[in-house]
Tab-separated table of C-alpha atoms in Angstrom:
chain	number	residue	atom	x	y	z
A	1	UNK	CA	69.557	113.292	98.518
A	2	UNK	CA	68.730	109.713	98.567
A	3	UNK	CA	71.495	106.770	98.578
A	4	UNK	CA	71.158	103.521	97.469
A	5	UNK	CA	73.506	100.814	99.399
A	6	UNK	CA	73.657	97.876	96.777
A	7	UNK	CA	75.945	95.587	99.402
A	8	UNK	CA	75.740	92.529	101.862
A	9	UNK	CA	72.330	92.139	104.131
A	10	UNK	CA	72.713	94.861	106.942
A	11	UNK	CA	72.310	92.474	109.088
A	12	UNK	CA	75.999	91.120	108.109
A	13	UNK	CA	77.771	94.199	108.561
A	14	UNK	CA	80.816	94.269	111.356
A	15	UNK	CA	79.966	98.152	112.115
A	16	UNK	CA	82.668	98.496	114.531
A	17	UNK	CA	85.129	98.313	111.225
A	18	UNK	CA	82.770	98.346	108.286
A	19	UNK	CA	84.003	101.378	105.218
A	20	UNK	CA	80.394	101.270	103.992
A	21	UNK	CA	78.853	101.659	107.388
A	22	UNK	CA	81.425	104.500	107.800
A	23	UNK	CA	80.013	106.081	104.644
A	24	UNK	CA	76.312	105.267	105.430
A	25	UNK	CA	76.760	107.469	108.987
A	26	UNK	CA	78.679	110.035	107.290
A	27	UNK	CA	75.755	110.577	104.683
A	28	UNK	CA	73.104	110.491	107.216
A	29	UNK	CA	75.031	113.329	109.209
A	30	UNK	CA	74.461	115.338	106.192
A	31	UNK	CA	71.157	114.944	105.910
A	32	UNK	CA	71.263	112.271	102.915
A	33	UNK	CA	68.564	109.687	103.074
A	34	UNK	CA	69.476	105.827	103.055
A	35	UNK	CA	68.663	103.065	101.247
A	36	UNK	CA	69.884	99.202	100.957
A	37	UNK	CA	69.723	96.713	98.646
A	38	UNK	CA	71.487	93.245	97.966
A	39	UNK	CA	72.028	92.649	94.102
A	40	UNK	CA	69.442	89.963	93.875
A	41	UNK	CA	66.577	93.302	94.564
A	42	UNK	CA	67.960	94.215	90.828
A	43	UNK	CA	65.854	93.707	87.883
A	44	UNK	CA	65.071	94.405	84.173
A	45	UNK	CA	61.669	93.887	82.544
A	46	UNK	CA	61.282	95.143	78.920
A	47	UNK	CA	59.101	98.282	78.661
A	48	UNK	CA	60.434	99.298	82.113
A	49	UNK	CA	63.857	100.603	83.347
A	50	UNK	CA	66.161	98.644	85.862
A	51	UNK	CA	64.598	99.042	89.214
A	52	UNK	CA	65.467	97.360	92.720
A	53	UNK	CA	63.636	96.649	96.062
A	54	UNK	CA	64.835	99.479	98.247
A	55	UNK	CA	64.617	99.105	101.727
A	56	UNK	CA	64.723	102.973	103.604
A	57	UNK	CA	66.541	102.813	107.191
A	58	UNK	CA	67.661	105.261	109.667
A	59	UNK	CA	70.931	104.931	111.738
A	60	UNK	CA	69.860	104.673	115.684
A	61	UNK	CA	73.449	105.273	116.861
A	62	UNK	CA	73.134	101.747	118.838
A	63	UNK	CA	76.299	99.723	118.349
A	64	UNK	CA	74.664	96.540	118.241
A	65	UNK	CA	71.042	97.858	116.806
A	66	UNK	CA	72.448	100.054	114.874
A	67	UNK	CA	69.262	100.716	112.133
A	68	UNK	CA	65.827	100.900	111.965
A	69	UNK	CA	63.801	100.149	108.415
A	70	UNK	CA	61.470	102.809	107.442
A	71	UNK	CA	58.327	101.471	106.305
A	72	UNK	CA	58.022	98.648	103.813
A	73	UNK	CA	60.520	97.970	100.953
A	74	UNK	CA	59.537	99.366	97.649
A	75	UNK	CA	60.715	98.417	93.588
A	76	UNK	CA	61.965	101.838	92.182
A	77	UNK	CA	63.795	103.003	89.496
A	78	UNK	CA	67.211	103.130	90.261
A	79	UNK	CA	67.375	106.462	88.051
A	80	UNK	CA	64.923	107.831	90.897
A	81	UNK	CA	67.184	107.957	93.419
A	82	UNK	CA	70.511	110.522	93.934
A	83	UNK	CA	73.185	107.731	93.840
A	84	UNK	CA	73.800	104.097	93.609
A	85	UNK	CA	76.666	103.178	95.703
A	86	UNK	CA	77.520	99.343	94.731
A	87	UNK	CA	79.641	98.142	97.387
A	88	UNK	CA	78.805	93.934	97.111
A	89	UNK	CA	82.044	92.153	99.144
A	90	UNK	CA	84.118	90.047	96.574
A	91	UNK	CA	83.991	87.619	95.025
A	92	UNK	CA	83.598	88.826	91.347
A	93	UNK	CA	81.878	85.832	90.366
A	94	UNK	CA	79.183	85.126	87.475
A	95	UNK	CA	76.387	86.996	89.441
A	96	UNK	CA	78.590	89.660	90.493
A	97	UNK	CA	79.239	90.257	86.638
A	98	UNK	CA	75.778	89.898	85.872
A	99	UNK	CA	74.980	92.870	88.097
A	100	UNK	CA	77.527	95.271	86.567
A	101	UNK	CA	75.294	94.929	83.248
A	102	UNK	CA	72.450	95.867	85.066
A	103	UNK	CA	74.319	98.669	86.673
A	104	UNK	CA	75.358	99.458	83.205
A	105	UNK	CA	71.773	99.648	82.000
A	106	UNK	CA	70.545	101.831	84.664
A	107	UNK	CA	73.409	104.131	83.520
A	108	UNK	CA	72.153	104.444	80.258
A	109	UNK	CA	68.635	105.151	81.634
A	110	UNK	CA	69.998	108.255	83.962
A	111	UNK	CA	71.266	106.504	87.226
A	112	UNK	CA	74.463	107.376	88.775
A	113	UNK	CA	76.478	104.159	90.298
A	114	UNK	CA	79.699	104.344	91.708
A	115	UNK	CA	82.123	102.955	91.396
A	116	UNK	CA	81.506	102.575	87.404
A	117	UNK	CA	79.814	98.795	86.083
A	118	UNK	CA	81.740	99.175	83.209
A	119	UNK	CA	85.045	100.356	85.231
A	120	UNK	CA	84.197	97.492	87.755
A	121	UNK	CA	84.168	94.881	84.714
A	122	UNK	CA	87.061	96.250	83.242
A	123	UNK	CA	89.428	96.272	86.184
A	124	UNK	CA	89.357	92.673	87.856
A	125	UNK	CA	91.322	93.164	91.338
A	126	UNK	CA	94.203	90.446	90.768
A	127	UNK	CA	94.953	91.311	86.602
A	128	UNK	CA	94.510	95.343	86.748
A	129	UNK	CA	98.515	95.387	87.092
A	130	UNK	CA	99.341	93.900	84.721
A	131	UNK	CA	98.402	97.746	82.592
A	132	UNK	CA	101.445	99.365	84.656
A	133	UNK	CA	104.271	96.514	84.553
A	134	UNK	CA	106.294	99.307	85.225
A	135	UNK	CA	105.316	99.824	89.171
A	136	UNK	CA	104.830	95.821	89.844
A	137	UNK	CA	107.356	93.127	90.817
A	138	UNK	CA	108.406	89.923	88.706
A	139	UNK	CA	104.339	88.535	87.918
A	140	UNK	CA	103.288	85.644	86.047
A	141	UNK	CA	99.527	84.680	84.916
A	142	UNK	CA	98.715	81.070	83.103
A	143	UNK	CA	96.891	78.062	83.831
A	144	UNK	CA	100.207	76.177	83.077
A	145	UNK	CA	102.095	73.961	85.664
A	146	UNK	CA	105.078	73.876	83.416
A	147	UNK	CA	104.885	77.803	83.526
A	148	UNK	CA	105.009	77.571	87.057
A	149	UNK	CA	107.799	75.866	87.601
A	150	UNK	CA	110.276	77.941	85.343
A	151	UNK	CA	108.809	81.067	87.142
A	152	UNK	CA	109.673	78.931	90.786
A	153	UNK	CA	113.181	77.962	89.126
A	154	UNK	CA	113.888	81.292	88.667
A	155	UNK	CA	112.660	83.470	91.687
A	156	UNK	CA	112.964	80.545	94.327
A	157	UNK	CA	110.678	82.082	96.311
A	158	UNK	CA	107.232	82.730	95.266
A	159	UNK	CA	103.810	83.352	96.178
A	160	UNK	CA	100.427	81.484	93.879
A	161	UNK	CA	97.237	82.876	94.214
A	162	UNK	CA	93.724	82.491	92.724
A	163	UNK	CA	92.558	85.052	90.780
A	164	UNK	CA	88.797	85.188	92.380
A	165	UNK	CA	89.861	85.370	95.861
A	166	UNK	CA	89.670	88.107	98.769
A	167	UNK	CA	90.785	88.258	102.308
A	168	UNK	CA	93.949	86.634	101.607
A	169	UNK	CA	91.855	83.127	100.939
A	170	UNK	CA	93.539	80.439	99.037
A	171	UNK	CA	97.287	82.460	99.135
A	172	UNK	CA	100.481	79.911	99.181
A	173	UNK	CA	103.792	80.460	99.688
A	174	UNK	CA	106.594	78.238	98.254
A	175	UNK	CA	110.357	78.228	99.262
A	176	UNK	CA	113.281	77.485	97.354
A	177	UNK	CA	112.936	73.816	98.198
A	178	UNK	CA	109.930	73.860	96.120
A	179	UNK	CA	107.962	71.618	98.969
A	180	UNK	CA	104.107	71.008	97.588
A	181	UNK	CA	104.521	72.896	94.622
A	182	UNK	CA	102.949	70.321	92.538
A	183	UNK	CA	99.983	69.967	95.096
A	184	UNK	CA	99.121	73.709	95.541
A	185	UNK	CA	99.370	74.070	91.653
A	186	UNK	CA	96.537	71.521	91.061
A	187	UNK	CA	94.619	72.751	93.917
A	188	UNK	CA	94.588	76.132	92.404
A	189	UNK	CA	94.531	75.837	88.564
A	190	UNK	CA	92.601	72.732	88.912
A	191	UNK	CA	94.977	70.478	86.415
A	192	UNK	CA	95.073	73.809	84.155
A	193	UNK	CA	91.438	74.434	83.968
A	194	UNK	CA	91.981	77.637	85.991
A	195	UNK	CA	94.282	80.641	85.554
A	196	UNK	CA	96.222	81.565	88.564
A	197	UNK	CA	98.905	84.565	89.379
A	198	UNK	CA	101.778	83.717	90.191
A	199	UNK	CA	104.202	86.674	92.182
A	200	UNK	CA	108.148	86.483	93.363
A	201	UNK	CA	107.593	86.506	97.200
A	202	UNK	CA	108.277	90.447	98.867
A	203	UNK	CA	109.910	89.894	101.981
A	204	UNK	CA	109.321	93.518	102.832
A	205	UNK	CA	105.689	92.112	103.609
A	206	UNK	CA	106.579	91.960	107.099
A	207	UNK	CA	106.191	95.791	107.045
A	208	UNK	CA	102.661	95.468	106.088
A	209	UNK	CA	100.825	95.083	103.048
A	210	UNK	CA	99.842	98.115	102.524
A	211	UNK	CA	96.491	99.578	101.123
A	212	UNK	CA	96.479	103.339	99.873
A	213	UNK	CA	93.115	104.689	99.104
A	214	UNK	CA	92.345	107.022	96.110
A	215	UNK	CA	89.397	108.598	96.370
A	216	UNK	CA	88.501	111.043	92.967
A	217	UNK	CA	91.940	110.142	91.706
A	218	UNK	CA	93.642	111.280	95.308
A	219	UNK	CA	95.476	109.889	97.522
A	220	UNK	CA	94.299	109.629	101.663
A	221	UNK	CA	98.008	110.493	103.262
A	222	UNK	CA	97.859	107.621	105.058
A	223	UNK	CA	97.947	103.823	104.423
A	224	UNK	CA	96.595	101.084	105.954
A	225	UNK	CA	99.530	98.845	106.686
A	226	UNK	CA	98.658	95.042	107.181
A	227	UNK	CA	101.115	93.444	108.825
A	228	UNK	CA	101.403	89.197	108.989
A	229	UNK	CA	101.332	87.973	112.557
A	230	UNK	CA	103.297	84.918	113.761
A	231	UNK	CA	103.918	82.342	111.064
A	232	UNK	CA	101.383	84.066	108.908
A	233	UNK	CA	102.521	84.721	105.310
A	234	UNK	CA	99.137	86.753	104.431
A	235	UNK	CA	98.960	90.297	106.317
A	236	UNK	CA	94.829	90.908	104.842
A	237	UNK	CA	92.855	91.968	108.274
A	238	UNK	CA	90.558	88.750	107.630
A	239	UNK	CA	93.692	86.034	108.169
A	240	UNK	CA	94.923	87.702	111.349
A	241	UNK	CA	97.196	90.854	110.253
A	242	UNK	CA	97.376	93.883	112.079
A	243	UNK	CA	96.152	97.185	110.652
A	244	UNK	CA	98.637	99.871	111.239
A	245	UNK	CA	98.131	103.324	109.588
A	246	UNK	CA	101.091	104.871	108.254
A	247	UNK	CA	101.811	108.193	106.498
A	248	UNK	CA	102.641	107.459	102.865
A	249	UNK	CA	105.979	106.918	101.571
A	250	UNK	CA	107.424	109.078	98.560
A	251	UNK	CA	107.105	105.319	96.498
A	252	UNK	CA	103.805	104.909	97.856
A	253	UNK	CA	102.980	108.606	96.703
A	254	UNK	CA	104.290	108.339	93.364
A	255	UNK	CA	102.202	104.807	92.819
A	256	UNK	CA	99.343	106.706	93.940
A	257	UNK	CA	99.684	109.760	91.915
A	258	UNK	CA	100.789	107.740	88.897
A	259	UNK	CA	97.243	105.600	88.909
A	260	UNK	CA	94.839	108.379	90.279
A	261	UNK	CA	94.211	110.515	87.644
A	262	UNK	CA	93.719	107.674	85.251
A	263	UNK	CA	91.469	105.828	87.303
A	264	UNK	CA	89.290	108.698	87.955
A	265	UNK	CA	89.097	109.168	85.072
A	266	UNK	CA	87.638	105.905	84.454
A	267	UNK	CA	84.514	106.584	86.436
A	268	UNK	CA	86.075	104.384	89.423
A	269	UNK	CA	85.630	106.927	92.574
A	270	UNK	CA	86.951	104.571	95.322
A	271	UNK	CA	90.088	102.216	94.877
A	272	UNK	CA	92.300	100.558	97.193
A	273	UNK	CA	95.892	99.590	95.876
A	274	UNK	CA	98.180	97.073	97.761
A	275	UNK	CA	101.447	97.713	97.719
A	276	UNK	CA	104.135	95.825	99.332
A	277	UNK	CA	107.874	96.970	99.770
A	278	UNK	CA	107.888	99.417	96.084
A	279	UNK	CA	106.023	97.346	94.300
A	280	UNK	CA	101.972	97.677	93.285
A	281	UNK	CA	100.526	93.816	93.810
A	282	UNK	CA	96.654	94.420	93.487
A	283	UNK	CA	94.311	97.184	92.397
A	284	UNK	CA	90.784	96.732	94.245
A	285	UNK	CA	87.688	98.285	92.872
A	286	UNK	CA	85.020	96.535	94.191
A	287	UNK	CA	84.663	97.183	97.627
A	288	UNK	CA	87.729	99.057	99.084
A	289	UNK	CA	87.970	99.179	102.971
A	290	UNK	CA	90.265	100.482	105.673
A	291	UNK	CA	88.264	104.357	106.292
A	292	UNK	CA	87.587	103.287	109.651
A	293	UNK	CA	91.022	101.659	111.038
A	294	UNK	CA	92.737	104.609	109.480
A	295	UNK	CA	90.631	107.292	110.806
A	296	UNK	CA	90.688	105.828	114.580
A	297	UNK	CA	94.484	105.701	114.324
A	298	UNK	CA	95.085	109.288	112.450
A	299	UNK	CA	92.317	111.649	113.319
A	300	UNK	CA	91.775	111.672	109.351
A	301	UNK	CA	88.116	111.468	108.425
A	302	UNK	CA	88.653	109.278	105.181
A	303	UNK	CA	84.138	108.838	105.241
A	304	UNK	CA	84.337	112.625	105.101
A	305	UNK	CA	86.853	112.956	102.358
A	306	UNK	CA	84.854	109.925	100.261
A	307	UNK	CA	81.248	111.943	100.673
A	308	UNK	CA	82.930	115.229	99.626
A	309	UNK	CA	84.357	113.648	96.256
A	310	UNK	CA	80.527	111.930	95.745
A	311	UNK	CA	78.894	115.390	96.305
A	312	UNK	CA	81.503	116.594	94.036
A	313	UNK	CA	81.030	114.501	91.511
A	314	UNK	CA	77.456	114.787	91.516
A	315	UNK	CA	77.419	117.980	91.289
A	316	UNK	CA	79.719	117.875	88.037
């Protein structure tokens, strides 16, 4: 079967920790075919069907060269090939958006794209809690200062973040003294011209932030714990926390079990929730990670468990 990669150039790609990379090699050992892309390859002309520039490569098992293109790249129909797997890195930005309707399009023409464009629009990393108040802690969304301060009166201790960011970039913690609360407002909601989240601070983050995977609406048994290191506030892997797999706890199993059915059900194949302490702070759609850290630490082969539920679902 061929598999198209719409993600970041392969010549970006960290393979020594990289979950598509992980999912590339297990395909390959299975005799799937590979294919890349970058979202820019994807077009629409009237009296055609939404094609890409598709660039065939083989793995060479070379840590540092670690593919070889086969042949030139051609434009095909992305309903010609077995899957599209569209794992672009954050941000969801315009273009980002843009390339969901695309997605969508090719849908309607016969492709298969996972996660699902529509699924991807529809569940935006930051706001896709705010559907299960029920498993989150104390959460505020506005562009409003004022809003922000009553939420900071009352909690004392509280954590702003953008609602466009990933890797823990542009995260802010404020104490009860309230020191720079103004100033990180405006920096973030840009004198109210942006909406920002607002979150009562968990101090159970310094056992990890943890991301669960659900893969076909199940749970891997283990997380990925990211713990803050040193003064750090943010435990994400790209500000300096360190990943520590953990089994999962009977909260993080019932946050997991609770979402996975319905967000399978939703066409999304792959998501990543963060959950801190008992409480459910992000849903991520777009390009979960964390196969390979967890795998190395557990013996689990989370590539091999993803594969199996694309097969599966394939095959449906």
């Amino acid at each position: 079967m061929q598999l198209l990669f719409i993600a970041d150039p392969l010549d970006h790609f960290k393979t020594y920790k990289d979950t598509t990379f992980s999912m590339m090699r297990e395909a390959a050992a299975r005799g799937h075919t590979l294919l890349a892309c970058e979202p820019r390859h994807v077009m629409w002309a009237r009296g055609g069907v939404v094609s890409a520039r598709m660039q065939a490569f083989t793995l060479t098992g070379d840590a540092k060269d670690w593919y070889r293109t086969d042949g030139a790249a051609q434009q095909r129909p992305l309903k010609d090939v077995g899957a599209v797997l569209m794992r672009k890195d954050p941000p969801f930005d315009s273009e980002y958006f843009y390339a969901t309707h695309l997605l969508e399009q090719a849908e309607r023409e016969g492709a298969r794209v996972f996660n699902a464009p529509r699924a991807l629009r529809d569940h935006p990393e930051k706001l896709a809690i705010l559907e299960f108040p029920e498993l989150i802690g104390p959460t505020l969304v506005t562009r409003d200062a004022d809003d922000v301060r009553a939420f900071h009166a009352e909690h004392r201790d509280i954590i702003l973040k953008p609602l466009d960011g990933m890797g823990g970039m542009g995260i802010f913690r404020v104490r009860e003294d309230g020191l720079n609360l103004g100033s990180i407002t405006e920096t973030l909601n840009k004198f109210g011209a942006q909406t920002v989240m607002v979150q009562r601070f968990l101090p159970e983050i310094a056992q990890g932030d943890k991301r669960i995977l659900l893969i076909g609406g199940e749970p891997v048994p283990f997380s990925l714990a990211r713990i803050p290191q040193g003064s750090e506030v943010r435990g994400n892997l790209a500000a300096g926390g360190k990943g520590v797999a953990l089994p999962l706890s009977a909260r993080d199993r019932e946050i997991a079990e609770t979402l996975g059915p319905v967000l399978a059900a939703r066409g999304l194949l792959l998501v990543g929730l963060d959950v801190i302490g008992d409480c459910l702070t992000e849903i991520n759609v777009t390009s979960p990670t964390g196969f390979q850290e967890i795998t190395q630490q557990t013996g689990f082969d989370v590539a091999r468990r993803f594969v199996d539920a694309l097969e599966a679902a394939l095959a449906a």
